[in-house]
Amino acid sequence: MPELPEAETIVRDLRSRVVGRRVERVEVPRPDILGPGLDPARMDEVLRGRRLDGVERRGKNVVLVLEGGIRLMVNLGMTGRLVAGDSPRAAELRHIAVLFHLDHGHPLLFDDARRFGRMDVHTAETWPGRDAELGIEPLSDSFDADTLYRLSRTSRSPIRNWLLDQTRVAGVGNIYASEALFRAGVRPQRPANKLTKAEAARLRDALRDVLQEAITARGTTLNDYRDAAGETGGFQFALRAYGRENDPCGACGTPIKRIVLSNRSAFYCPRCQK
DNA sequence: AACGCGCCCTGTCCGC
DNA sequence: TGCGGACAGGGCGCGT
């Protein structure tokens, strides 16, 4: 569910709520969301007593940075939420998987109905390797048109699938892939290595624009996404293609089409996107 | 080695 | 009202 803008919204929310706090105790009622080698006892042992020094984002992942260079990487999957326990909305959570008890008296909660979310612990030694497995950040200065063009040369996959691959560009999911391709005028099924330089340049701009606008709107809530206060986002009202099958294209009026690529929906305007 | 597929799991919605 | 099926923002492991 949550893609880059949703993760970024949560990260910004969490900074003011947890940075500087100390972890007193960790509870893991749903251990199946822990990554390989992790169990509830190990989670508590590694995190207990450590101060939270910062909150970062890498792609769609929320990264809690703790004293001593320990990093807890949280992948929210489809339905994962990180919600401050003192938020009035916290009482509505029905699938709490992890509770981080903090020294200001209320926990940070990880809730995940489908339990597709994952948490992994990294040290200063293991983190660079994990970080390197993820692709370029689309909002970084180095993500320019040439870079996107060059990265796309090695793949014959449909460009929509290519955008979902976190090892190439990190943070784009199904919603923003459809939205960016709509804005760039490129069909989702176009082979990545068939994009022209001009199309790659338009796609680069479209990705940055739509991701930045979605961050400003505090993310897209279709069903499950919530920010760290447990509140919904606002970008669902600005979607032009995703979820709009048969609606008239905002530019030309042609009905938006839905196709399935690799078992996942893609939405596009058959007239505007080539 | 790149790629598509099935699967993980729960909730919701729609048609009958 | 109940039930079965389709579908959902992600990502991993597998076979080809």
PDB file of C-alpha atoms (C1' of nucleotides) in Angstrom:
ATOM      1  CA  MET A   1       0.000   0.000   0.000  1.00  0.00           C
ATOM      2  CA  PRO A   2       2.119   2.812   1.144  1.00  0.00           C
ATOM      3  CA  GLU A   3       4.490   4.087  -1.500  1.00  0.00           C
ATOM      4  CA  LEU A   4       7.144   6.798  -1.251  1.00  0.00           C
ATOM      5  CA  PRO A   5       4.797   9.731  -0.446  1.00  0.00           C
ATOM      6  CA  GLU A   6       3.012   7.781   2.287  1.00  0.00           C
ATOM      7  CA  ALA A   7       6.301   6.615   3.829  1.00  0.00           C
ATOM      8  CA  GLU A   8       7.656  10.185   3.664  1.00  0.00           C
ATOM      9  CA  THR A   9       4.543  11.547   5.387  1.00  0.00           C
ATOM     10  CA  ILE A  10       4.901   9.014   8.205  1.00  0.00           C
ATOM     11  CA  VAL A  11       8.634   9.763   8.535  1.00  0.00           C
ATOM     12  CA  ARG A  12       8.016  13.504   8.894  1.00  0.00           C
ATOM     13  CA  ASP A  13       5.204  12.903  11.398  1.00  0.00           C
ATOM     14  CA  LEU A  14       7.332  10.570  13.470  1.00  0.00           C
ATOM     15  CA  ARG A  15      10.317  12.906  13.762  1.00  0.00           C
ATOM     16  CA  SER A  16       8.513  15.268  16.110  1.00  0.00           C
ATOM     17  CA  ARG A  17       6.947  12.405  18.039  1.00  0.00           C
ATOM     18  CA  VAL A  18       9.728   9.916  18.701  1.00  0.00           C
ATOM     19  CA  VAL A  19      13.173  11.423  18.051  1.00  0.00           C
ATOM     20  CA  GLY A  20      15.012  11.825  21.368  1.00  0.00           C
ATOM     21  CA  ARG A  21      12.805   9.279  23.113  1.00  0.00           C
ATOM     22  CA  ARG A  22      14.251   6.096  24.542  1.00  0.00           C
ATOM     23  CA  VAL A  23      12.891   2.597  23.887  1.00  0.00           C
ATOM     24  CA  GLU A  24      11.974   1.029  27.219  1.00  0.00           C
ATOM     25  CA  ARG A  25      10.587  -2.266  25.961  1.00  0.00           C
ATOM     26  CA  VAL A  26       9.358  -3.899  22.734  1.00  0.00           C
ATOM     27  CA  GLU A  27       6.366  -6.218  22.462  1.00  0.00           C
ATOM     28  CA  VAL A  28       5.718  -8.307  19.349  1.00  0.00           C
ATOM     29  CA  PRO A  29       2.286  -9.937  19.417  1.00  0.00           C
ATOM     30  CA  ARG A  30       2.557 -10.919  15.728  1.00  0.00           C
ATOM     31  CA  PRO A  31       6.104 -12.233  15.218  1.00  0.00           C
ATOM     32  CA  ASP A  32       5.450 -13.289  11.614  1.00  0.00           C
ATOM     33  CA  ILE A  33       6.137  -9.706  10.494  1.00  0.00           C
ATOM     34  CA  LEU A  34       9.747  -9.991  11.724  1.00  0.00           C
ATOM     35  CA  GLY A  35      12.417 -10.621   9.119  1.00  0.00           C
ATOM     36  CA  PRO A  36      14.690 -13.664   8.980  1.00  0.00           C
ATOM     37  CA  GLY A  37      16.706 -14.234  12.142  1.00  0.00           C
ATOM     38  CA  LEU A  38      14.519 -11.935  14.231  1.00  0.00           C
ATOM     39  CA  ASP A  39      12.199 -12.990  17.023  1.00  0.00           C
ATOM     40  CA  PRO A  40      10.436 -11.046  19.796  1.00  0.00           C
ATOM     41  CA  ALA A  41      13.200 -11.683  22.342  1.00  0.00           C
ATOM     42  CA  ARG A  42      15.887 -10.496  19.949  1.00  0.00           C
ATOM     43  CA  MET A  43      13.866  -7.383  19.027  1.00  0.00           C
ATOM     44  CA  ASP A  44      13.585  -6.425  22.687  1.00  0.00           C
ATOM     45  CA  GLU A  45      17.213  -7.236  23.397  1.00  0.00           C
ATOM     46  CA  VAL A  46      18.548  -5.149  20.506  1.00  0.00           C
ATOM     47  CA  LEU A  47      16.295  -2.118  20.969  1.00  0.00           C
ATOM     48  CA  ARG A  48      15.753  -1.904  24.738  1.00  0.00           C
ATOM     49  CA  GLY A  49      17.334   1.152  26.309  1.00  0.00           C
ATOM     50  CA  ARG A  50      18.354   2.776  23.019  1.00  0.00           C
ATOM     51  CA  ARG A  51      17.526   6.374  22.204  1.00  0.00           C
ATOM     52  CA  LEU A  52      15.860   7.133  18.857  1.00  0.00           C
ATOM     53  CA  ASP A  53      18.281   9.423  17.058  1.00  0.00           C
ATOM     54  CA  GLY A  54      16.356   9.943  13.838  1.00  0.00           C
ATOM     55  CA  VAL A  55      13.768   8.777  11.342  1.00  0.00           C
ATOM     56  CA  GLU A  56      14.687   8.330   7.686  1.00  0.00           C
ATOM     57  CA  ARG A  57      13.065   7.041   4.509  1.00  0.00           C
ATOM     58  CA  ARG A  58      14.592   4.750   1.895  1.00  0.00           C
ATOM     59  CA  GLY A  59      12.242   4.044  -1.013  1.00  0.00           C
ATOM     60  CA  LYS A  60       8.982   2.943   0.597  1.00  0.00           C
ATOM     61  CA  ASN A  61      10.683   1.979   3.850  1.00  0.00           C
ATOM     62  CA  VAL A  62      10.578   3.868   7.130  1.00  0.00           C
ATOM     63  CA  VAL A  63      13.936   3.635   8.894  1.00  0.00           C
ATOM     64  CA  LEU A  64      14.198   4.257  12.636  1.00  0.00           C
ATOM     65  CA  VAL A  65      17.773   5.202  13.511  1.00  0.00           C
ATOM     66  CA  LEU A  66      18.794   4.290  17.043  1.00  0.00           C
ATOM     67  CA  GLU A  67      21.714   5.014  19.284  1.00  0.00           C
ATOM     68  CA  GLY A  68      24.838   3.167  18.207  1.00  0.00           C
ATOM     69  CA  GLY A  69      23.946   3.185  14.514  1.00  0.00           C
ATOM     70  CA  ILE A  70      21.285   0.479  14.838  1.00  0.00           C
ATOM     71  CA  ARG A  71      18.631   0.810  12.143  1.00  0.00           C
ATOM     72  CA  LEU A  72      15.166  -0.688  12.230  1.00  0.00           C
ATOM     73  CA  MET A  73      13.857  -0.839   8.667  1.00  0.00           C
ATOM     74  CA  VAL A  74      10.070  -1.025   8.411  1.00  0.00           C
ATOM     75  CA  ASN A  75       8.424  -2.085   5.167  1.00  0.00           C
ATOM     76  CA  LEU A  76       4.722  -1.329   5.483  1.00  0.00           C
ATOM     77  CA  GLY A  77       3.591  -3.837   2.860  1.00  0.00           C
ATOM     78  CA  MET A  78      -0.006  -3.258   1.797  1.00  0.00           C
ATOM     79  CA  THR A  79      -1.733  -2.442   5.082  1.00  0.00           C
ATOM     80  CA  GLY A  80       1.038  -1.543   7.537  1.00  0.00           C
ATOM     81  CA  ARG A  81       0.641   1.546   9.742  1.00  0.00           C
ATOM     82  CA  LEU A  82       2.969   3.270  12.199  1.00  0.00           C
ATOM     83  CA  VAL A  83       0.769   5.223  14.598  1.00  0.00           C
ATOM     84  CA  ALA A  84       1.621   7.165  17.755  1.00  0.00           C
ATOM     85  CA  GLY A  85      -0.099   5.555  20.709  1.00  0.00           C
ATOM     86  CA  ASP A  86      -1.351   8.890  22.079  1.00  0.00           C
ATOM     87  CA  SER A  87      -3.267   9.659  18.886  1.00  0.00           C
ATOM     88  CA  PRO A  88      -7.058   9.513  19.366  1.00  0.00           C
ATOM     89  CA  ARG A  89      -7.126   7.162  16.356  1.00  0.00           C
ATOM     90  CA  ALA A  90      -4.860   4.613  17.995  1.00  0.00           C
ATOM     91  CA  ALA A  91      -7.835   3.017  19.745  1.00  0.00           C
ATOM     92  CA  GLU A  92      -9.225   2.039  16.316  1.00  0.00           C
ATOM     93  CA  LEU A  93      -6.252  -0.180  15.491  1.00  0.00           C
ATOM     94  CA  ARG A  94      -7.346  -3.804  15.320  1.00  0.00           C
ATOM     95  CA  HIS A  95      -4.189  -5.631  14.180  1.00  0.00           C
ATOM     96  CA  ILE A  96      -1.314  -4.416  16.299  1.00  0.00           C
ATOM     97  CA  ALA A  97       1.802  -6.418  15.430  1.00  0.00           C
ATOM     98  CA  VAL A  98       4.498  -4.532  17.372  1.00  0.00           C
ATOM     99  CA  LEU A  99       4.478  -2.061  20.295  1.00  0.00           C
ATOM    100  CA  PHE A 100       7.530   0.095  20.981  1.00  0.00           C
ATOM    101  CA  HIS A 101       7.141   1.337  24.547  1.00  0.00           C
ATOM    102  CA  LEU A 102       8.868   4.726  24.808  1.00  0.00           C
ATOM    103  CA  ASP A 103      10.001   6.778  27.777  1.00  0.00           C
ATOM    104  CA  HIS A 104       7.386   9.497  27.329  1.00  0.00           C
ATOM    105  CA  GLY A 105       4.695   7.088  28.391  1.00  0.00           C
ATOM    106  CA  HIS A 106       2.873   6.016  25.249  1.00  0.00           C
ATOM    107  CA  PRO A 107       3.918   3.470  22.628  1.00  0.00           C
ATOM    108  CA  LEU A 108       4.643   3.716  18.934  1.00  0.00           C
ATOM    109  CA  LEU A 109       2.376   1.102  17.335  1.00  0.00           C
ATOM    110  CA  PHE A 110       2.838  -0.980  14.216  1.00  0.00           C
ATOM    111  CA  ASP A 111      -0.503  -2.257  12.951  1.00  0.00           C
ATOM    112  CA  ASP A 112      -0.878  -4.509   9.915  1.00  0.00           C
ATOM    113  CA  ALA A 113      -4.094  -6.320   8.960  1.00  0.00           C
ATOM    114  CA  ARG A 114      -2.607  -8.459   6.187  1.00  0.00           C
ATOM    115  CA  ARG A 115       0.811  -8.844   7.785  1.00  0.00           C
ATOM    116  CA  PHE A 116       2.657  -8.318   4.511  1.00  0.00           C
ATOM    117  CA  GLY A 117       4.788  -5.775   6.392  1.00  0.00           C
ATOM    118  CA  ARG A 118       8.341  -6.623   7.488  1.00  0.00           C
ATOM    119  CA  MET A 119      10.799  -5.327  10.051  1.00  0.00           C
ATOM    120  CA  ASP A 120      14.527  -5.888   9.864  1.00  0.00           C
ATOM    121  CA  VAL A 121      17.341  -4.795  12.171  1.00  0.00           C
ATOM    122  CA  HIS A 122      20.596  -3.505  10.694  1.00  0.00           C
ATOM    123  CA  THR A 123      23.879  -2.432  12.218  1.00  0.00           C
ATOM    124  CA  ALA A 124      26.299   0.179  10.906  1.00  0.00           C
ATOM    125  CA  GLU A 125      28.064  -2.773   9.237  1.00  0.00           C
ATOM    126  CA  THR A 126      25.069  -4.443   7.551  1.00  0.00           C
ATOM    127  CA  TRP A 127      23.136  -1.323   6.564  1.00  0.00           C
ATOM    128  CA  PRO A 128      25.256  -0.149   3.603  1.00  0.00           C
ATOM    129  CA  GLY A 129      24.767  -3.505   1.897  1.00  0.00           C
ATOM    130  CA  ARG A 130      20.990  -3.423   2.294  1.00  0.00           C
ATOM    131  CA  ASP A 131      20.893   0.223   1.235  1.00  0.00           C
ATOM    132  CA  ALA A 132      22.831  -0.639  -1.924  1.00  0.00           C
ATOM    133  CA  GLU A 133      20.241  -3.251  -2.924  1.00  0.00           C
ATOM    134  CA  LEU A 134      17.663  -0.521  -3.365  1.00  0.00           C
ATOM    135  CA  GLY A 135      17.559   1.652  -6.464  1.00  0.00           C
ATOM    136  CA  ILE A 136      17.939   5.386  -6.938  1.00  0.00           C
ATOM    137  CA  GLU A 137      15.755   7.808  -4.987  1.00  0.00           C
ATOM    138  CA  PRO A 138      13.486   9.514  -7.547  1.00  0.00           C
ATOM    139  CA  LEU A 139      13.465  12.790  -5.617  1.00  0.00           C
ATOM    140  CA  SER A 140      17.256  12.951  -5.316  1.00  0.00           C
ATOM    141  CA  ASP A 141      19.373  15.420  -7.318  1.00  0.00           C
ATOM    142  CA  SER A 142      21.060  12.585  -9.178  1.00  0.00           C
ATOM    143  CA  PHE A 143      17.787  11.300 -10.644  1.00  0.00           C
ATOM    144  CA  ASP A 144      17.978  13.105 -13.954  1.00  0.00           C
ATOM    145  CA  ALA A 145      16.604  12.270 -17.405  1.00  0.00           C
ATOM    146  CA  ASP A 146      19.844  10.681 -18.586  1.00  0.00           C
ATOM    147  CA  THR A 147      19.953   8.416 -15.552  1.00  0.00           C
ATOM    148  CA  LEU A 148      16.395   7.180 -16.071  1.00  0.00           C
ATOM    149  CA  TYR A 149      17.066   6.642 -19.764  1.00  0.00           C
ATOM    150  CA  ARG A 150      20.275   4.732 -19.087  1.00  0.00           C
ATOM    151  CA  LEU A 151      18.738   2.552 -16.334  1.00  0.00           C
ATOM    152  CA  SER A 152      15.814   1.613 -18.555  1.00  0.00           C
ATOM    153  CA  ARG A 153      17.997   0.329 -21.441  1.00  0.00           C
ATOM    154  CA  THR A 154      18.604  -3.112 -19.913  1.00  0.00           C
ATOM    155  CA  SER A 155      14.964  -4.189 -19.539  1.00  0.00           C
ATOM    156  CA  ARG A 156      12.328  -5.323 -22.001  1.00  0.00           C
ATOM    157  CA  SER A 157       9.658  -5.373 -19.250  1.00  0.00           C
ATOM    158  CA  PRO A 158       6.612  -3.149 -19.577  1.00  0.00           C
ATOM    159  CA  ILE A 159       7.587   0.234 -18.173  1.00  0.00           C
ATOM    160  CA  ARG A 160       4.892  -0.084 -15.462  1.00  0.00           C
ATOM    161  CA  ASN A 161       6.503  -3.286 -14.175  1.00  0.00           C
ATOM    162  CA  TRP A 162       9.910  -1.688 -14.491  1.00  0.00           C
ATOM    163  CA  LEU A 163       8.825   1.212 -12.281  1.00  0.00           C
ATOM    164  CA  LEU A 164       7.656  -1.205  -9.572  1.00  0.00           C
ATOM    165  CA  ASP A 165      11.090  -2.850  -9.343  1.00  0.00           C
ATOM    166  CA  GLN A 166      12.595  -1.386  -6.160  1.00  0.00           C
ATOM    167  CA  THR A 167      16.137  -2.315  -7.218  1.00  0.00           C
ATOM    168  CA  ARG A 168      16.025   0.193 -10.092  1.00  0.00           C
ATOM    169  CA  VAL A 169      14.045   3.167  -8.811  1.00  0.00           C
ATOM    170  CA  ALA A 170      13.066   2.982  -5.128  1.00  0.00           C
ATOM    171  CA  GLY A 171       9.692   4.078  -3.835  1.00  0.00           C
ATOM    172  CA  VAL A 172       7.308   3.908  -6.801  1.00  0.00           C
ATOM    173  CA  GLY A 173       4.294   1.602  -6.381  1.00  0.00           C
ATOM    174  CA  ASN A 174       1.254   0.798  -8.455  1.00  0.00           C
ATOM    175  CA  ILE A 175      -0.657   4.039  -7.889  1.00  0.00           C
ATOM    176  CA  TYR A 176       2.140   6.474  -8.691  1.00  0.00           C
ATOM    177  CA  ALA A 177       3.397   4.332 -11.574  1.00  0.00           C
ATOM    178  CA  SER A 178       0.032   4.726 -13.321  1.00  0.00           C
ATOM    179  CA  GLU A 179      -0.165   8.415 -12.423  1.00  0.00           C
ATOM    180  CA  ALA A 180       3.340   9.237 -13.648  1.00  0.00           C
ATOM    181  CA  LEU A 181       2.876   7.326 -16.924  1.00  0.00           C
ATOM    182  CA  PHE A 182      -0.395   9.174 -17.493  1.00  0.00           C
ATOM    183  CA  ARG A 183       1.306  12.526 -17.003  1.00  0.00           C
ATOM    184  CA  ALA A 184       4.236  11.511 -19.196  1.00  0.00           C
ATOM    185  CA  GLY A 185       1.986  10.270 -22.020  1.00  0.00           C
ATOM    186  CA  VAL A 186       3.541   6.784 -22.037  1.00  0.00           C
ATOM    187  CA  ARG A 187       1.514   3.543 -22.084  1.00  0.00           C
ATOM    188  CA  PRO A 188       2.108   1.180 -19.135  1.00  0.00           C
ATOM    189  CA  GLN A 189       2.811  -1.775 -21.428  1.00  0.00           C
ATOM    190  CA  ARG A 190       5.616  -0.093 -23.398  1.00  0.00           C
ATOM    191  CA  PRO A 191       8.882  -2.008 -23.074  1.00  0.00           C
ATOM    192  CA  ALA A 192      11.230  -0.024 -20.818  1.00  0.00           C
ATOM    193  CA  ASN A 193      14.071  -0.142 -23.330  1.00  0.00           C
ATOM    194  CA  LYS A 194      11.828   1.292 -26.066  1.00  0.00           C
ATOM    195  CA  LEU A 195      11.295   4.645 -24.370  1.00  0.00           C
ATOM    196  CA  THR A 196      12.794   7.533 -26.309  1.00  0.00           C
ATOM    197  CA  LYS A 197      15.047  10.052 -24.619  1.00  0.00           C
ATOM    198  CA  ALA A 198      12.216  12.581 -24.726  1.00  0.00           C
ATOM    199  CA  GLU A 199       9.831  10.114 -23.088  1.00  0.00           C
ATOM    200  CA  ALA A 200      12.377   9.253 -20.408  1.00  0.00           C
ATOM    201  CA  ALA A 201      12.755  12.957 -19.683  1.00  0.00           C
ATOM    202  CA  ARG A 202       8.992  13.426 -19.432  1.00  0.00           C
ATOM    203  CA  LEU A 203       8.696  10.367 -17.174  1.00  0.00           C
ATOM    204  CA  ARG A 204      11.420  11.643 -14.892  1.00  0.00           C
ATOM    205  CA  ASP A 205       9.649  14.991 -14.515  1.00  0.00           C
ATOM    206  CA  ALA A 206       6.243  13.326 -14.089  1.00  0.00           C
ATOM    207  CA  LEU A 207       7.533  11.017 -11.350  1.00  0.00           C
ATOM    208  CA  ARG A 208       9.046  13.873  -9.390  1.00  0.00           C
ATOM    209  CA  ASP A 209       5.975  16.075  -9.812  1.00  0.00           C
ATOM    210  CA  VAL A 210       3.425  13.451  -8.799  1.00  0.00           C
ATOM    211  CA  LEU A 211       5.479  12.175  -5.850  1.00  0.00           C
ATOM    212  CA  GLN A 212       6.091  15.700  -4.589  1.00  0.00           C
ATOM    213  CA  GLU A 213       2.434  16.699  -4.984  1.00  0.00           C
ATOM    214  CA  ALA A 214       1.351  13.537  -3.169  1.00  0.00           C
ATOM    215  CA  ILE A 215       3.714  14.309  -0.285  1.00  0.00           C
ATOM    216  CA  THR A 216       2.213  17.800  -0.056  1.00  0.00           C
ATOM    217  CA  ALA A 217      -1.252  16.198   0.079  1.00  0.00           C
ATOM    218  CA  ARG A 218      -0.016  13.786   2.798  1.00  0.00           C
ATOM    219  CA  GLY A 219      -0.364  10.655   0.670  1.00  0.00           C
ATOM    220  CA  THR A 220      -3.160   8.656  -0.933  1.00  0.00           C
ATOM    221  CA  THR A 221      -5.741   6.843   1.191  1.00  0.00           C
ATOM    222  CA  LEU A 222      -7.786   4.361  -0.835  1.00  0.00           C
ATOM    223  CA  ASN A 223      -8.679   2.151   2.108  1.00  0.00           C
ATOM    224  CA  ASP A 224      -5.961   1.418   4.597  1.00  0.00           C
ATOM    225  CA  TYR A 225      -3.267   4.079   4.542  1.00  0.00           C
ATOM    226  CA  ARG A 226      -3.002   6.250   7.649  1.00  0.00           C
ATOM    227  CA  ASP A 227      -0.370   8.772   8.738  1.00  0.00           C
ATOM    228  CA  ALA A 228       1.407   8.593  12.098  1.00  0.00           C
ATOM    229  CA  ALA A 229      -1.553  10.307  13.760  1.00  0.00           C
ATOM    230  CA  GLY A 230      -3.875   7.680  12.286  1.00  0.00           C
ATOM    231  CA  GLU A 231      -5.439  10.172   9.846  1.00  0.00           C
ATOM    232  CA  THR A 232      -6.142   9.706   6.117  1.00  0.00           C
ATOM    233  CA  GLY A 233      -4.213  11.378   3.298  1.00  0.00           C
ATOM    234  CA  GLY A 234      -5.644  13.654   0.615  1.00  0.00           C
ATOM    235  CA  PHE A 235      -4.125  12.746  -2.744  1.00  0.00           C
ATOM    236  CA  GLN A 236      -6.865  10.233  -3.657  1.00  0.00           C
ATOM    237  CA  PHE A 237      -8.897  13.219  -4.874  1.00  0.00           C
ATOM    238  CA  ALA A 238      -6.127  14.198  -7.301  1.00  0.00           C
ATOM    239  CA  LEU A 239      -5.685  10.832  -9.028  1.00  0.00           C
ATOM    240  CA  ARG A 240      -6.158  11.122 -12.791  1.00  0.00           C
ATOM    241  CA  ALA A 241      -5.724   7.510 -13.931  1.00  0.00           C
ATOM    242  CA  TYR A 242      -5.366   5.021 -11.060  1.00  0.00           C
ATOM    243  CA  GLY A 243      -8.715   3.442 -10.137  1.00  0.00           C
ATOM    244  CA  ARG A 244     -10.575   5.479 -12.778  1.00  0.00           C
ATOM    245  CA  GLU A 245     -11.558   2.793 -15.289  1.00  0.00           C
ATOM    246  CA  ASN A 246     -14.223   4.121 -17.696  1.00  0.00           C
ATOM    247  CA  ASP A 247     -14.028   7.656 -16.281  1.00  0.00           C
ATOM    248  CA  PRO A 248     -13.375  10.274 -18.981  1.00  0.00           C
ATOM    249  CA  CYS A 249      -9.708  11.252 -19.340  1.00  0.00           C
ATOM    250  CA  GLY A 250      -9.240  14.718 -17.861  1.00  0.00           C
ATOM    251  CA  ALA A 251      -7.354  15.825 -20.972  1.00  0.00           C
ATOM    252  CA  CYS A 252      -9.332  14.337 -23.898  1.00  0.00           C
ATOM    253  CA  GLY A 253     -12.491  12.690 -22.532  1.00  0.00           C
ATOM    254  CA  THR A 254     -11.655   9.195 -23.774  1.00  0.00           C
ATOM    255  CA  PRO A 255     -12.614   6.531 -21.184  1.00  0.00           C
ATOM    256  CA  ILE A 256      -9.674   5.420 -19.038  1.00  0.00           C
ATOM    257  CA  LYS A 257      -8.719   1.789 -19.642  1.00  0.00           C
ATOM    258  CA  ARG A 258      -7.701  -0.838 -17.107  1.00  0.00           C
ATOM    259  CA  ILE A 259      -5.342  -3.609 -18.155  1.00  0.00           C
ATOM    260  CA  VAL A 260      -3.599  -6.281 -16.110  1.00  0.00           C
ATOM    261  CA  LEU A 261       0.197  -6.585 -16.205  1.00  0.00           C
ATOM    262  CA  SER A 262       1.831  -9.262 -14.062  1.00  0.00           C
ATOM    263  CA  ASN A 263      -1.430  -9.738 -12.174  1.00  0.00           C
ATOM    264  CA  ARG A 264      -1.696  -6.086 -11.193  1.00  0.00           C
ATOM    265  CA  SER A 265      -3.962  -3.401 -12.630  1.00  0.00           C
ATOM    266  CA  ALA A 266      -2.624  -0.546 -14.715  1.00  0.00           C
ATOM    267  CA  PHE A 267      -4.762   2.405 -15.796  1.00  0.00           C
ATOM    268  CA  TYR A 268      -4.181   4.646 -18.811  1.00  0.00           C
ATOM    269  CA  CYS A 269      -5.757   6.841 -21.449  1.00  0.00           C
ATOM    270  CA  PRO A 270      -5.627   4.988 -24.787  1.00  0.00           C
ATOM    271  CA  ARG A 271      -5.594   8.295 -26.650  1.00  0.00           C
ATOM    272  CA  CYS A 272      -3.152  10.423 -24.655  1.00  0.00           C
ATOM    273  CA  GLN A 273      -0.615   7.696 -23.850  1.00  0.00           C
ATOM    274  CA  LYS A 274       1.465   6.233 -26.690  1.00  0.00           C
TER     275      LYS A 274
ATOM    276  C1'  DA B   1      20.149 -13.111 -15.611  1.00  0.00           C
ATOM    277  C1'  DA B   2      15.948 -11.111 -16.474  1.00  0.00           C
ATOM    278  C1'  DC B   3      11.313 -12.035 -16.198  1.00  0.00           C
ATOM    279  C1'  DG B   4       6.611 -13.549 -14.975  1.00  0.00           C
ATOM    280  C1'  DC B   5       4.013 -16.151 -11.836  1.00  0.00           C
ATOM    281  C1'  DG B   6       2.095 -17.879  -7.528  1.00  0.00           C
ATOM    282  C1'  DC B   7       1.825 -17.091  -3.036  1.00  0.00           C
ATOM    283  C1'  DC B   8       1.789 -14.896   1.613  1.00  0.00           C
ATOM    284  C1'  DC B   9      -2.979 -12.985   4.601  1.00  0.00           C
ATOM    285  C1'  DT B  10      -7.109 -10.363   5.740  1.00  0.00           C
ATOM    286  C1'  DG B  11     -10.783  -7.313   4.632  1.00  0.00           C
ATOM    287  C1'  DT B  12     -14.218  -5.472   1.589  1.00  0.00           C
ATOM    288  C1'  DC B  13     -17.280  -5.268  -2.027  1.00  0.00           C
ATOM    289  C1'  DC B  14     -20.238  -7.060  -5.624  1.00  0.00           C
ATOM    290  C1'  DG B  15     -23.348 -10.266  -7.891  1.00  0.00           C
ATOM    291  C1'  DC B  16     -26.411 -13.916  -7.211  1.00  0.00           C
TER     292       DC B  16
ATOM    293  C1'  DT C   1     -28.866 -12.268   4.857  1.00  0.00           C
ATOM    294  C1'  DG C   2     -25.464 -15.464   3.156  1.00  0.00           C
ATOM    295  C1'  DC C   3     -21.984 -17.092   0.189  1.00  0.00           C
ATOM    296  C1'  DG C   4     -18.431 -17.355  -3.313  1.00  0.00           C
ATOM    297  C1'  DG C   5     -15.293 -14.888  -6.067  1.00  0.00           C
ATOM    298  C1'  DA C   6     -12.614 -10.975  -7.349  1.00  0.00           C
ATOM    299  C1'  DC C   7      -9.662  -7.618  -5.866  1.00  0.00           C
ATOM    300  C1'  DA C   8      -6.452  -4.663  -2.988  1.00  0.00           C
ATOM    301  C1'  DG C   9      -1.170   0.252  -2.319  1.00  0.00           C
ATOM    302  C1'  DG C  10       4.052  -5.148  -1.847  1.00  0.00           C
ATOM    303  C1'  DG C  11       7.656  -8.285  -2.220  1.00  0.00           C
ATOM    304  C1'  DC C  12       9.804 -12.928  -2.057  1.00  0.00           C
ATOM    305  C1'  DG C  13      11.057 -17.377  -3.967  1.00  0.00           C
ATOM    306  C1'  DC C  14      10.743 -20.140  -7.700  1.00  0.00           C
ATOM    307  C1'  DG C  15      11.142 -22.005 -12.441  1.00  0.00           C
ATOM    308  C1'  DT C  16      12.315 -20.863 -17.103  1.00  0.00           C
TER     309       DT C  16
END
